[in-house]
Coordinates of C-alpha atoms in Angstrom, one line a residue:
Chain A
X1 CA -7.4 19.2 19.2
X2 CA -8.6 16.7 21.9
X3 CA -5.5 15.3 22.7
X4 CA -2.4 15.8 24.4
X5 CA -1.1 13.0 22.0
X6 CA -0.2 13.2 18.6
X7 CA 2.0 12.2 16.1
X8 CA 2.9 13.6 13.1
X9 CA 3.1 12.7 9.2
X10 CA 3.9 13.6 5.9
X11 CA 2.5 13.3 3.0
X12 CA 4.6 11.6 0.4
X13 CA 3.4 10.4 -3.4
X14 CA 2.9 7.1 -2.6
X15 CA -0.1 8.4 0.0
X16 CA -1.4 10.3 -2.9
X17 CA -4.0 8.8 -5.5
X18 CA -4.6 10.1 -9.0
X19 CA -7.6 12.6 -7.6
X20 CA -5.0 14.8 -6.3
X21 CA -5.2 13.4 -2.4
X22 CA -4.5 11.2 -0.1
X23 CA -5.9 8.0 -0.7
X24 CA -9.1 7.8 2.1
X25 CA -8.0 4.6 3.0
X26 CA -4.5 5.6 4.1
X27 CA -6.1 7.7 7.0
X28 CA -7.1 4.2 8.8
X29 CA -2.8 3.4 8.1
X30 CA -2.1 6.8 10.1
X31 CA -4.6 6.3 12.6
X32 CA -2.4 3.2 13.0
X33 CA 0.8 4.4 13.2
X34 CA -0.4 7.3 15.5
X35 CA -2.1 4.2 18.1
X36 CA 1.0 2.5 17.9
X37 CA 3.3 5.4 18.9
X38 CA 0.9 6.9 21.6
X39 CA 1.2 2.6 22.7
X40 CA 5.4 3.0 22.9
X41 CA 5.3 6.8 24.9
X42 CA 2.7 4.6 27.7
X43 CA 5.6 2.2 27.4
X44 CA 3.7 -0.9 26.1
X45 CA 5.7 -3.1 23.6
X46 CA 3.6 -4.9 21.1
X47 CA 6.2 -7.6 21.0
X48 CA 6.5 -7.8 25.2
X49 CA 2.4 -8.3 24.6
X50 CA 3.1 -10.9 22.6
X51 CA 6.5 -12.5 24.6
X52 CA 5.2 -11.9 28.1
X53 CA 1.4 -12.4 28.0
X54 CA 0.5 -14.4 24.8
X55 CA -2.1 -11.8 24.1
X56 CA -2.4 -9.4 20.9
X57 CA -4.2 -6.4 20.0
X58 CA -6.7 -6.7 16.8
X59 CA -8.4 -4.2 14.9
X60 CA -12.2 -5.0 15.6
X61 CA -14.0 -2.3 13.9
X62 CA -13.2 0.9 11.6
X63 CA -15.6 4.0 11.3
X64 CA -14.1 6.9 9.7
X65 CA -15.4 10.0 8.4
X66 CA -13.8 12.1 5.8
X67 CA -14.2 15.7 5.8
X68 CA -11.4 17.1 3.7
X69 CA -8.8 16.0 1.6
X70 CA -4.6 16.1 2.6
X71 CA -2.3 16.7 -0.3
X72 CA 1.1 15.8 -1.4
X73 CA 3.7 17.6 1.2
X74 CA 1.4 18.5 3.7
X75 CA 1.7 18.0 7.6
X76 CA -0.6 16.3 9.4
X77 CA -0.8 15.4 13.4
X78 CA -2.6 12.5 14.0
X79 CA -4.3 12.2 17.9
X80 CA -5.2 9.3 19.8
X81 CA -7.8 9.4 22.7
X82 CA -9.1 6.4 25.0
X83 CA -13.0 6.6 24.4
X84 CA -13.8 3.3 26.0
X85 CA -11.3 1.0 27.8
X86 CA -12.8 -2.1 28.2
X87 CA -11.6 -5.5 29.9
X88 CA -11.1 -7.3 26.6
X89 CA -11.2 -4.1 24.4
X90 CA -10.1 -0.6 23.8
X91 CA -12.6 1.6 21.7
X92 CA -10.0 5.0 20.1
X93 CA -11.3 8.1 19.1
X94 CA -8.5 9.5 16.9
X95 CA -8.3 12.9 14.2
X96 CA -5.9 14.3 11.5
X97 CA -5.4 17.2 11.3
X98 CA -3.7 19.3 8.7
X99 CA -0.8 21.7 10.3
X100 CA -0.3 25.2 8.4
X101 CA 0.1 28.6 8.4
X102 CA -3.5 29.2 8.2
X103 CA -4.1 27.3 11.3
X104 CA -5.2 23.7 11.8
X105 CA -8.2 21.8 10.3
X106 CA -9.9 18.6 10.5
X107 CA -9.1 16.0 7.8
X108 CA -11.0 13.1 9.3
X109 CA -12.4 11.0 12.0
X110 CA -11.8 8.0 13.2
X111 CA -13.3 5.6 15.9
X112 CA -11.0 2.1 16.0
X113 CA -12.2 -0.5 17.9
X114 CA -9.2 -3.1 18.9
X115 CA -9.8 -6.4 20.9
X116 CA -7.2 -8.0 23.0
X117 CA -6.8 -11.6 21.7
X118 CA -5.1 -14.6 23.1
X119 CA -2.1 -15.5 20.0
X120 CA -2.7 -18.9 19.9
X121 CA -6.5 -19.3 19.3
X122 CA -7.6 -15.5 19.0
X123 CA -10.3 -15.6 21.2
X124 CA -11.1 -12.6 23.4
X125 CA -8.7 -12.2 26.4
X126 CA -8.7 -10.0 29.2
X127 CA -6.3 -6.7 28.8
X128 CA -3.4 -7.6 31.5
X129 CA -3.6 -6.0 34.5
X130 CA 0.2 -4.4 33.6
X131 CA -0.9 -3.0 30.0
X132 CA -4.3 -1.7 32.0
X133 CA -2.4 0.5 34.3
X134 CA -0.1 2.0 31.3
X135 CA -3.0 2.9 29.0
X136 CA -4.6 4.6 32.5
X137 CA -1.7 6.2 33.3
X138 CA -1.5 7.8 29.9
X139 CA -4.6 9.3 29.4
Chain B
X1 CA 4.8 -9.8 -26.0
X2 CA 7.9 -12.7 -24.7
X3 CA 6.0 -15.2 -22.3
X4 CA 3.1 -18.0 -23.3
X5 CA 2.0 -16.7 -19.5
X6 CA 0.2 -13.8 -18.8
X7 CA -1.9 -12.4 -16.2
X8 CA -4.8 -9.2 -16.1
X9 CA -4.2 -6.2 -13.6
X10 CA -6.6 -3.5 -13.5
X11 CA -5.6 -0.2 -12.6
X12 CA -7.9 1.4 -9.5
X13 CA -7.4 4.4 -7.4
X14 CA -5.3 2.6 -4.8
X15 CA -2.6 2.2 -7.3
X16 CA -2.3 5.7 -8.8
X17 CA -0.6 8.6 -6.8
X18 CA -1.2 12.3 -7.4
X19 CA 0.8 12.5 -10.7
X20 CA -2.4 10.8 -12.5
X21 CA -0.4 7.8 -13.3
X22 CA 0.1 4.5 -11.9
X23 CA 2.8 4.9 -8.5
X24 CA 5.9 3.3 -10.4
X25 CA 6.2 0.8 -6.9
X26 CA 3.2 -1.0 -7.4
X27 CA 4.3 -2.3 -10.8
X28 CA 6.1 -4.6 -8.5
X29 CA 3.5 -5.9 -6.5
X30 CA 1.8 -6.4 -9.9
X31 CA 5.0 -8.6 -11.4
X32 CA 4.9 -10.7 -7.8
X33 CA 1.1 -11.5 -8.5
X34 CA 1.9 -12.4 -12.0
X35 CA 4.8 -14.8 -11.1
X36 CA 2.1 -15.6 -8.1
X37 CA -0.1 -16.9 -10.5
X38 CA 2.5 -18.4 -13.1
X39 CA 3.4 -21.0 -9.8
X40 CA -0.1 -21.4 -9.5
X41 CA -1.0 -22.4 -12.7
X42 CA 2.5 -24.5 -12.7
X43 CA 0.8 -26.5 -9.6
X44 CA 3.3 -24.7 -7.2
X45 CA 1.8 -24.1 -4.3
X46 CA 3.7 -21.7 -2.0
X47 CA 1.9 -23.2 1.1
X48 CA 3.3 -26.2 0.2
X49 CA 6.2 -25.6 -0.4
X50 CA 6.4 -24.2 3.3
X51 CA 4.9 -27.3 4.7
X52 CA 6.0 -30.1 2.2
X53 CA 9.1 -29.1 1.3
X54 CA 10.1 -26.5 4.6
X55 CA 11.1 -24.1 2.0
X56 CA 10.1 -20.8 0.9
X57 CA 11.0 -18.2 -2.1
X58 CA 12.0 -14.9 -0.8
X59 CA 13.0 -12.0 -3.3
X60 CA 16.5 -11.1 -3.3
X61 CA 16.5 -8.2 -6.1
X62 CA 14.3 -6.4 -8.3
X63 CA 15.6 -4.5 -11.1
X64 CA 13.0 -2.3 -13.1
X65 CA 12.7 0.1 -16.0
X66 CA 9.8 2.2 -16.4
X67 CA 9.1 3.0 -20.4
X68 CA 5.2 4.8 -20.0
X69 CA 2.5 5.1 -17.3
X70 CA -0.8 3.5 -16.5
X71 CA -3.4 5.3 -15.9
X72 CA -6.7 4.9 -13.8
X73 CA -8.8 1.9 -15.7
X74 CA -6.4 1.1 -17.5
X75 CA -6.3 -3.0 -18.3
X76 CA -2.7 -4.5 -18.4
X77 CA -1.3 -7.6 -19.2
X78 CA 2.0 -9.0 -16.9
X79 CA 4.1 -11.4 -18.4
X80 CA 6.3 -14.1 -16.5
X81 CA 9.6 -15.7 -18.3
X82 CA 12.3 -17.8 -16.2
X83 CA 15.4 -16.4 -17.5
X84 CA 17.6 -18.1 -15.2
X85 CA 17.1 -21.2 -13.2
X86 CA 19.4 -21.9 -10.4
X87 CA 19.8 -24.9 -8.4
X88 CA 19.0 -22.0 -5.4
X89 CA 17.6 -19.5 -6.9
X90 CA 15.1 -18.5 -10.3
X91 CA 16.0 -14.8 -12.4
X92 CA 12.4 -13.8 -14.0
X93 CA 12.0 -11.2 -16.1
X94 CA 8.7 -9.5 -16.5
X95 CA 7.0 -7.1 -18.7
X96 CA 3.5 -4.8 -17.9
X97 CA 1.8 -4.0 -20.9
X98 CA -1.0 -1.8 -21.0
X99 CA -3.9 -3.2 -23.2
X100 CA -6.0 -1.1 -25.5
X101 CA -7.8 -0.2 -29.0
X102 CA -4.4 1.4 -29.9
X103 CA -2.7 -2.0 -29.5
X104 CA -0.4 -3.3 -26.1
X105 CA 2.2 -1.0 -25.0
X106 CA 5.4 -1.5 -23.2
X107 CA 5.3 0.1 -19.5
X108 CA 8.0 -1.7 -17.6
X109 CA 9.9 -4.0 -17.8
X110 CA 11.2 -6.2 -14.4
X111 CA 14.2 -8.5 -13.7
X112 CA 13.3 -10.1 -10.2
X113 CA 15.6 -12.5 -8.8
X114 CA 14.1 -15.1 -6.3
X115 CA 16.1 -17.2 -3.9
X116 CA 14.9 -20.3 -2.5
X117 CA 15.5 -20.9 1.8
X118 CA 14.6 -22.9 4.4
X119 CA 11.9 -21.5 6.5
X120 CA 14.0 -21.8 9.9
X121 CA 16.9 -20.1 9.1
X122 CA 16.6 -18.4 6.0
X123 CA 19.9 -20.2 4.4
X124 CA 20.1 -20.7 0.9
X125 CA 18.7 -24.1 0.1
X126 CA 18.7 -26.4 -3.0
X127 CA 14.7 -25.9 -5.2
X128 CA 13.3 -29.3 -4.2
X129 CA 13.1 -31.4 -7.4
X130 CA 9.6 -32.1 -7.4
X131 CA 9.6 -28.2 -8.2
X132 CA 12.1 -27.7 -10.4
X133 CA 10.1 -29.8 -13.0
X134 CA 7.6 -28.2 -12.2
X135 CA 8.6 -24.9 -13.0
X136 CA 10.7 -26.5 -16.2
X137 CA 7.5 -28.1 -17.1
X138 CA 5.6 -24.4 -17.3
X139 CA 8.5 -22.9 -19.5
Chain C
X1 CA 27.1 4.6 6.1
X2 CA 27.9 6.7 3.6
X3 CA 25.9 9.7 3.7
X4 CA 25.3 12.7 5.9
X5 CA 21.8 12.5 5.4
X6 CA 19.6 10.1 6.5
X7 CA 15.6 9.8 7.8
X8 CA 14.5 7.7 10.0
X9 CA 11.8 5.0 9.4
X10 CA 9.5 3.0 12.3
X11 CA 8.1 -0.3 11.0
X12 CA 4.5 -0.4 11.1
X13 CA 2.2 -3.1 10.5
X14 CA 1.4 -2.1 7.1
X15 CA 5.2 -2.5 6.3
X16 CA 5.2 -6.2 6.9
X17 CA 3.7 -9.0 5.0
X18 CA 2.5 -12.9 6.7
X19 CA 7.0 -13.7 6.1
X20 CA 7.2 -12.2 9.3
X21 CA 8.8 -9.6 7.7
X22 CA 9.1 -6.0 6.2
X23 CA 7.4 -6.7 2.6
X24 CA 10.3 -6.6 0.0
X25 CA 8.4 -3.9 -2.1
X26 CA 8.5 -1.1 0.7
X27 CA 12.0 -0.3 0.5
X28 CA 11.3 1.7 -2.4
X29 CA 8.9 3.7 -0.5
X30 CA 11.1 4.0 2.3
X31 CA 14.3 5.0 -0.3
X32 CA 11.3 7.9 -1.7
X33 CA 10.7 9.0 1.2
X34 CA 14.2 9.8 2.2
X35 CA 14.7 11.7 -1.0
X36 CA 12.1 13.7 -0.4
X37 CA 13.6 14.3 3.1
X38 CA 16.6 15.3 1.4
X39 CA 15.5 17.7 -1.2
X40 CA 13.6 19.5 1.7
X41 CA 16.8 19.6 3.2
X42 CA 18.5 21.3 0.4
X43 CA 15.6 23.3 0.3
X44 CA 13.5 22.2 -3.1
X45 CA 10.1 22.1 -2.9
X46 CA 8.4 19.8 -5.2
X47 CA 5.7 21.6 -5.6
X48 CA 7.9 25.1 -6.6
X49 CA 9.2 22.5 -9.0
X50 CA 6.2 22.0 -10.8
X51 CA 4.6 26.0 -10.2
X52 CA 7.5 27.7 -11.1
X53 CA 9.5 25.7 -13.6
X54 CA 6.9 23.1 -15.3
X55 CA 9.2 20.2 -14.7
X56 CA 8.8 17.4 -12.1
X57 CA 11.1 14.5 -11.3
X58 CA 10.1 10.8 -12.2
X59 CA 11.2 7.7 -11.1
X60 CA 13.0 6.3 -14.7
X61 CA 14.4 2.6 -12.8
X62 CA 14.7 1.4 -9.8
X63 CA 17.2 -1.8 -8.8
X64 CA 17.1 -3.2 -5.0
X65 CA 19.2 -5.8 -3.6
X66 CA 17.8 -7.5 -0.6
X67 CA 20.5 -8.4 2.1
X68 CA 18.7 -8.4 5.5
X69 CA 14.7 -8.2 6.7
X70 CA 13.4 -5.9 9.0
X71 CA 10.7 -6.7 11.3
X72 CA 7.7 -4.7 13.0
X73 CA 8.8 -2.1 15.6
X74 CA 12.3 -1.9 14.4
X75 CA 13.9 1.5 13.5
X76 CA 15.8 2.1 9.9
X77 CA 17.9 5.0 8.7
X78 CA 17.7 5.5 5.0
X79 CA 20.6 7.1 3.4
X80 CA 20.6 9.9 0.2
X81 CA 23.9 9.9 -2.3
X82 CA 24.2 11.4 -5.4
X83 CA 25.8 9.3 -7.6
X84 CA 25.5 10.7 -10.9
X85 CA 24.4 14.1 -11.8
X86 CA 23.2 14.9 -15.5
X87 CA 21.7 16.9 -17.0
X88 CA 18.6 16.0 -17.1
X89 CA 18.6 12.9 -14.8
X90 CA 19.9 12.4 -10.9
X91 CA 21.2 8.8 -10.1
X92 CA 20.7 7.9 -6.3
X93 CA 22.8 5.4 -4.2
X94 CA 20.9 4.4 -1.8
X95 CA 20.7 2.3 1.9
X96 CA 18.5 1.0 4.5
X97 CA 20.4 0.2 7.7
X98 CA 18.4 -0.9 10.7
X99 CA 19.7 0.8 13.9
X100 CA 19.7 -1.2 17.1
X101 CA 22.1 -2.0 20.0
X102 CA 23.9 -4.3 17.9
X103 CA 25.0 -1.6 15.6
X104 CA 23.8 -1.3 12.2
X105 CA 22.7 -3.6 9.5
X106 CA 22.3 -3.0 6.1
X107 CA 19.4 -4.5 5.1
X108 CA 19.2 -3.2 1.7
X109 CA 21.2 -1.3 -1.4
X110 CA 19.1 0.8 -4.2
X111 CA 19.9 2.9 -7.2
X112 CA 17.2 5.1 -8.0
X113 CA 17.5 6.8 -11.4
X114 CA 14.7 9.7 -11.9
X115 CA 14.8 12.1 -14.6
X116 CA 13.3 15.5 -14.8
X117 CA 10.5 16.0 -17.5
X118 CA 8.1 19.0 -18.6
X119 CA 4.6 18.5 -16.7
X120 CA 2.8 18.8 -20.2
X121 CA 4.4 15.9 -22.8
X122 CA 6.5 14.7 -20.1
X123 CA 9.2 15.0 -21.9
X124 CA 12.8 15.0 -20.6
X125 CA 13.9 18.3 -19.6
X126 CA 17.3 19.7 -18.5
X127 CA 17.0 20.6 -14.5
X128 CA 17.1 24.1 -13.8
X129 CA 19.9 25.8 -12.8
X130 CA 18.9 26.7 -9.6
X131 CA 17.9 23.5 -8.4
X132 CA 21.5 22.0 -10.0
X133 CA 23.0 24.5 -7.0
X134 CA 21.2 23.4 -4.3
X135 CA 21.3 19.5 -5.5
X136 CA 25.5 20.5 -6.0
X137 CA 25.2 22.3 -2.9
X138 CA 23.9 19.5 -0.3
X139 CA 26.3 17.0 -1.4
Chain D
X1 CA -24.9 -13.8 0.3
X2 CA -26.6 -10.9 0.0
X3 CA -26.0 -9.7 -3.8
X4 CA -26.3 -10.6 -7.4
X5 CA -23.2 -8.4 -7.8
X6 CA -19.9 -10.1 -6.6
X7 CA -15.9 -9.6 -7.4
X8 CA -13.6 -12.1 -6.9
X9 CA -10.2 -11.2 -5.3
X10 CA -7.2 -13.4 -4.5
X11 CA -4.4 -12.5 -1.5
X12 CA -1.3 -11.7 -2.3
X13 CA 1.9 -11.1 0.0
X14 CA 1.3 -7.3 -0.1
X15 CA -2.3 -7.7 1.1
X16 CA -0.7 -9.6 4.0
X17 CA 1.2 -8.5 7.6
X18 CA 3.1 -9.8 10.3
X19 CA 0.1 -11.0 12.3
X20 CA 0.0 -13.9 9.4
X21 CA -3.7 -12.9 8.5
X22 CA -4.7 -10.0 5.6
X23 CA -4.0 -6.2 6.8
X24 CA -7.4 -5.3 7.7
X25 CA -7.0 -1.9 6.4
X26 CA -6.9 -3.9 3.2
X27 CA -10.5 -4.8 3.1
X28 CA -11.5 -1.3 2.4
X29 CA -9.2 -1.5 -0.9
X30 CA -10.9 -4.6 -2.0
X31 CA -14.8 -3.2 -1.1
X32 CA -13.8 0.1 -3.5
X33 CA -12.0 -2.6 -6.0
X34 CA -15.8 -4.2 -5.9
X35 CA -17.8 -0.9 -5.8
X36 CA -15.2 -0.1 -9.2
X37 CA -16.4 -3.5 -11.4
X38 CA -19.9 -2.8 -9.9
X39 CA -20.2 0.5 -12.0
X40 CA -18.4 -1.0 -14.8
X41 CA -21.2 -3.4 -14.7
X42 CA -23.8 -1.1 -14.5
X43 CA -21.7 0.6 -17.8
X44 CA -20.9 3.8 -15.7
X45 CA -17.2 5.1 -16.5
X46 CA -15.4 6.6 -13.9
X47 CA -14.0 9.1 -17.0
X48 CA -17.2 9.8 -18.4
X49 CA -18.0 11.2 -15.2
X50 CA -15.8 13.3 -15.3
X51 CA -15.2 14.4 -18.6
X52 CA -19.3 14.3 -19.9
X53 CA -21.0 15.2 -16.5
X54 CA -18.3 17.4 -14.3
X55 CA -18.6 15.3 -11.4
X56 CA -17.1 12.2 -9.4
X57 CA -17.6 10.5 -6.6
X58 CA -15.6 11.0 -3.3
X59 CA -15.7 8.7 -0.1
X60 CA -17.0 10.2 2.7
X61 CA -17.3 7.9 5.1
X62 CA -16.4 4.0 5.3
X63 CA -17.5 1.8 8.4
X64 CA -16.1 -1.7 8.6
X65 CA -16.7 -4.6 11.0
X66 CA -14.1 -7.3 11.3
X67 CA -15.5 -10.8 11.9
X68 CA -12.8 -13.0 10.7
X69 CA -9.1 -13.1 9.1
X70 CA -8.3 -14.3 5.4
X71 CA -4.6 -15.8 4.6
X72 CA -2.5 -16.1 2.1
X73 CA -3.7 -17.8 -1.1
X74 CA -7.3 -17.3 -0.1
X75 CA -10.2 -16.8 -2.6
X76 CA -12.5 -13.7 -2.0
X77 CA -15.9 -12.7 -3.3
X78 CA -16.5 -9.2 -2.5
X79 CA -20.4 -8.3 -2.8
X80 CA -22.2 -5.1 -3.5
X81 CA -25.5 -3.4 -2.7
X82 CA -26.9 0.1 -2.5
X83 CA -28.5 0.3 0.6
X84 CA -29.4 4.0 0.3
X85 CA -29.7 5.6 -3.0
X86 CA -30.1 9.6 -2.4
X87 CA -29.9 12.5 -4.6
X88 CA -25.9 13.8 -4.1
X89 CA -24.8 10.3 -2.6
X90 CA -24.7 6.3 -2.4
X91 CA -24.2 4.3 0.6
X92 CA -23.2 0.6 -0.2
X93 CA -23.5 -2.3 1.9
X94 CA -20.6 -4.8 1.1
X95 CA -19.4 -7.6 2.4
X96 CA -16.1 -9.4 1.8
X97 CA -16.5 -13.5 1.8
X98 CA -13.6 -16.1 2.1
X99 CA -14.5 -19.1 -0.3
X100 CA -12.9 -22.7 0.1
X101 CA -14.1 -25.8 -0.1
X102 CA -16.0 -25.7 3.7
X103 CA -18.3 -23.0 2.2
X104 CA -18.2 -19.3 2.4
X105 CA -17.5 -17.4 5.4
X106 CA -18.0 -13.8 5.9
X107 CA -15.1 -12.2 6.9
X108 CA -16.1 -8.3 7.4
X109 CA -18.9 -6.3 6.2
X110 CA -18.7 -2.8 5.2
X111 CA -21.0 0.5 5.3
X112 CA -19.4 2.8 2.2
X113 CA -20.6 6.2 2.2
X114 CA -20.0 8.0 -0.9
X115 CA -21.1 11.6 -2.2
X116 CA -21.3 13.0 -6.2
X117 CA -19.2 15.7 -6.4
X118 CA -18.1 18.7 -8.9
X119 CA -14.3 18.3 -10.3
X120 CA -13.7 22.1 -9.8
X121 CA -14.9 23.2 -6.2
X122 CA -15.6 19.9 -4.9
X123 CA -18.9 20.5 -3.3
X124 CA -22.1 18.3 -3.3
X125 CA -23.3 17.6 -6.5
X126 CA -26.7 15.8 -7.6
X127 CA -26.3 12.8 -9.4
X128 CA -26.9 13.2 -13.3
X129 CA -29.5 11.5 -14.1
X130 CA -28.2 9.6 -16.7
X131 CA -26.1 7.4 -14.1
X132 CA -29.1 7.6 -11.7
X133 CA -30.7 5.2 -14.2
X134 CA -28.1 3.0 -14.9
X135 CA -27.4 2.6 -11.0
X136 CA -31.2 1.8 -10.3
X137 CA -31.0 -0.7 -13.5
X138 CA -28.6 -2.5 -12.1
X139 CA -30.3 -3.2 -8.5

């Protein structure tokens, strides 16, 4: 794995679609939830973002390939690593992987573009100097 | 079938779970797009409301049965009926039919209770009249 | 709160809808997940469930009453009781409580009735016996 | 636009989040729910696939650029056109469209890779030609 983050999920039913899987769009939801946690260990709050510096984070751009399928029950790890930091943007590079006895393996692959936006007009906005240092500091 | 108002949902993937049947939540997304469209078509728009009126509908309880399941492709029909009209707040019930050669079919059956607040505080405020005939007017 | 067993839930984005607030519909997820959490805890596995006794638990009605929203970033505890044991059907009493340094909130109440059927006709089947001990047996 | 082929879609609260704009993971749900008509359109059924032919199709890879947010309320036209037609797989260009009275405005276009599989093993399957036809026929 190519990260010293990652967080972990479950599969539960409502993941699941009627092929027997996860749903392929749910990956993008865990690569989410994984960005947002790797975000609270570096100590950035998405709400101080918003409070403090009138500046959010948006999703720019999704690319995600999908090499095999989860089920219902299983344990995955979801990493996050900075590919490209930017002055307005952050480009991710982020996996899940499936944890079992039989060793890990590679569900899918995920490069997530986010932009740093002011809140008011959402135009482009440079990555505060504050939230720069935290995401350096945690890679 | 009990209402005048009805509205088609098609079942895709993202609404099935690995069980091969429709994932029993989403029903009630599909009864809030039906009652969606039932203020629609009764000229209620929500945005309005918001803006006009400084109201908003926020649901309070839902309360539903499941008879049968949906499957993948399947076409059903959701049904709107105001059972209760409060000065504050509107009891619907709902039904899902599924739609076929064989005939419609019971699948669930909803009572969603709505209550109507002001968008600063969320307190429990009077339906504006102008809506209230509105929504009399679509029974 | 009235269980000993609870799971613990992060907000996410996907959770919340343009009210500013956790989408009404989640719950139900979030109350699923935490029975799942709690049969792993007494020790049945779903899947065994299905393998080894053809039957599988389905949701038969769910009813939800709203009291409180939760908002991105916050942190709930879902609880698990079982309020009625049949035969062939478990009844659920169960609560979302958001955790914070105010103390908790509930922020929402649900009875979950699923029954146990035969994964061929999905008929209603009487739970096995072994599963009746360790459902007896975490209470 | 660039298609014949075009779905209409309407937001809902659950397509919604806290940011006040749609989910963008949400797009990817409404480019499969236009892919879905698409077929049906071209008289291919996802259940005949399977059931006459052996084989379905799986996503394997989706690539989405995010140019601008829809709301609440809006109207959506979602297009669809095969950009790559080869023997085991499709890749569809699609683009989702916000329509109001200003004139549409493309809010994010999609690159939807997806590959004909075998029900049993899941490995790479060539497209029957039967479907072949009906998918060129309806360029």
């Amino acid at each position: 794995m190519l990260s010293n983050f990652s967080w972990p999920i479950r599969i539960y039913y409502e993941d699941t679609d009627t092929g027997g899987v996860v749903f392929y769009v749910n990956y993008i939801k865990f690569f989410e939830r994984a960005r947002t946690e790797w975000l609270r260990a570096a100590n950035v709050s998405q709400y101080a973002l918003t409070e403090t510096h009138g500046v959010m984070f948006v999703v720019k751009s999704t690319a995600v390939d999908y090499h095999a399928p989860a089920k219902l029950d299983d344990e995955l790890k979801l990493t996050v690593v900075v590919e490209r930091l930017g002055r307005a943007s952050v480009q991710f590079l982020q996996e899940a992987w499936r944890i079992s006895e039989d060793g890990p393996k590679l569900l899918a692959t995920g490069r997530i573009k986010v932009g740093c936006v002011d809140t008011i007009a959402f135009r482009p906005s440079i990555i505060p100097d504050e939230i720069l240092k935290k995401i350096k500091a945690s890679e």
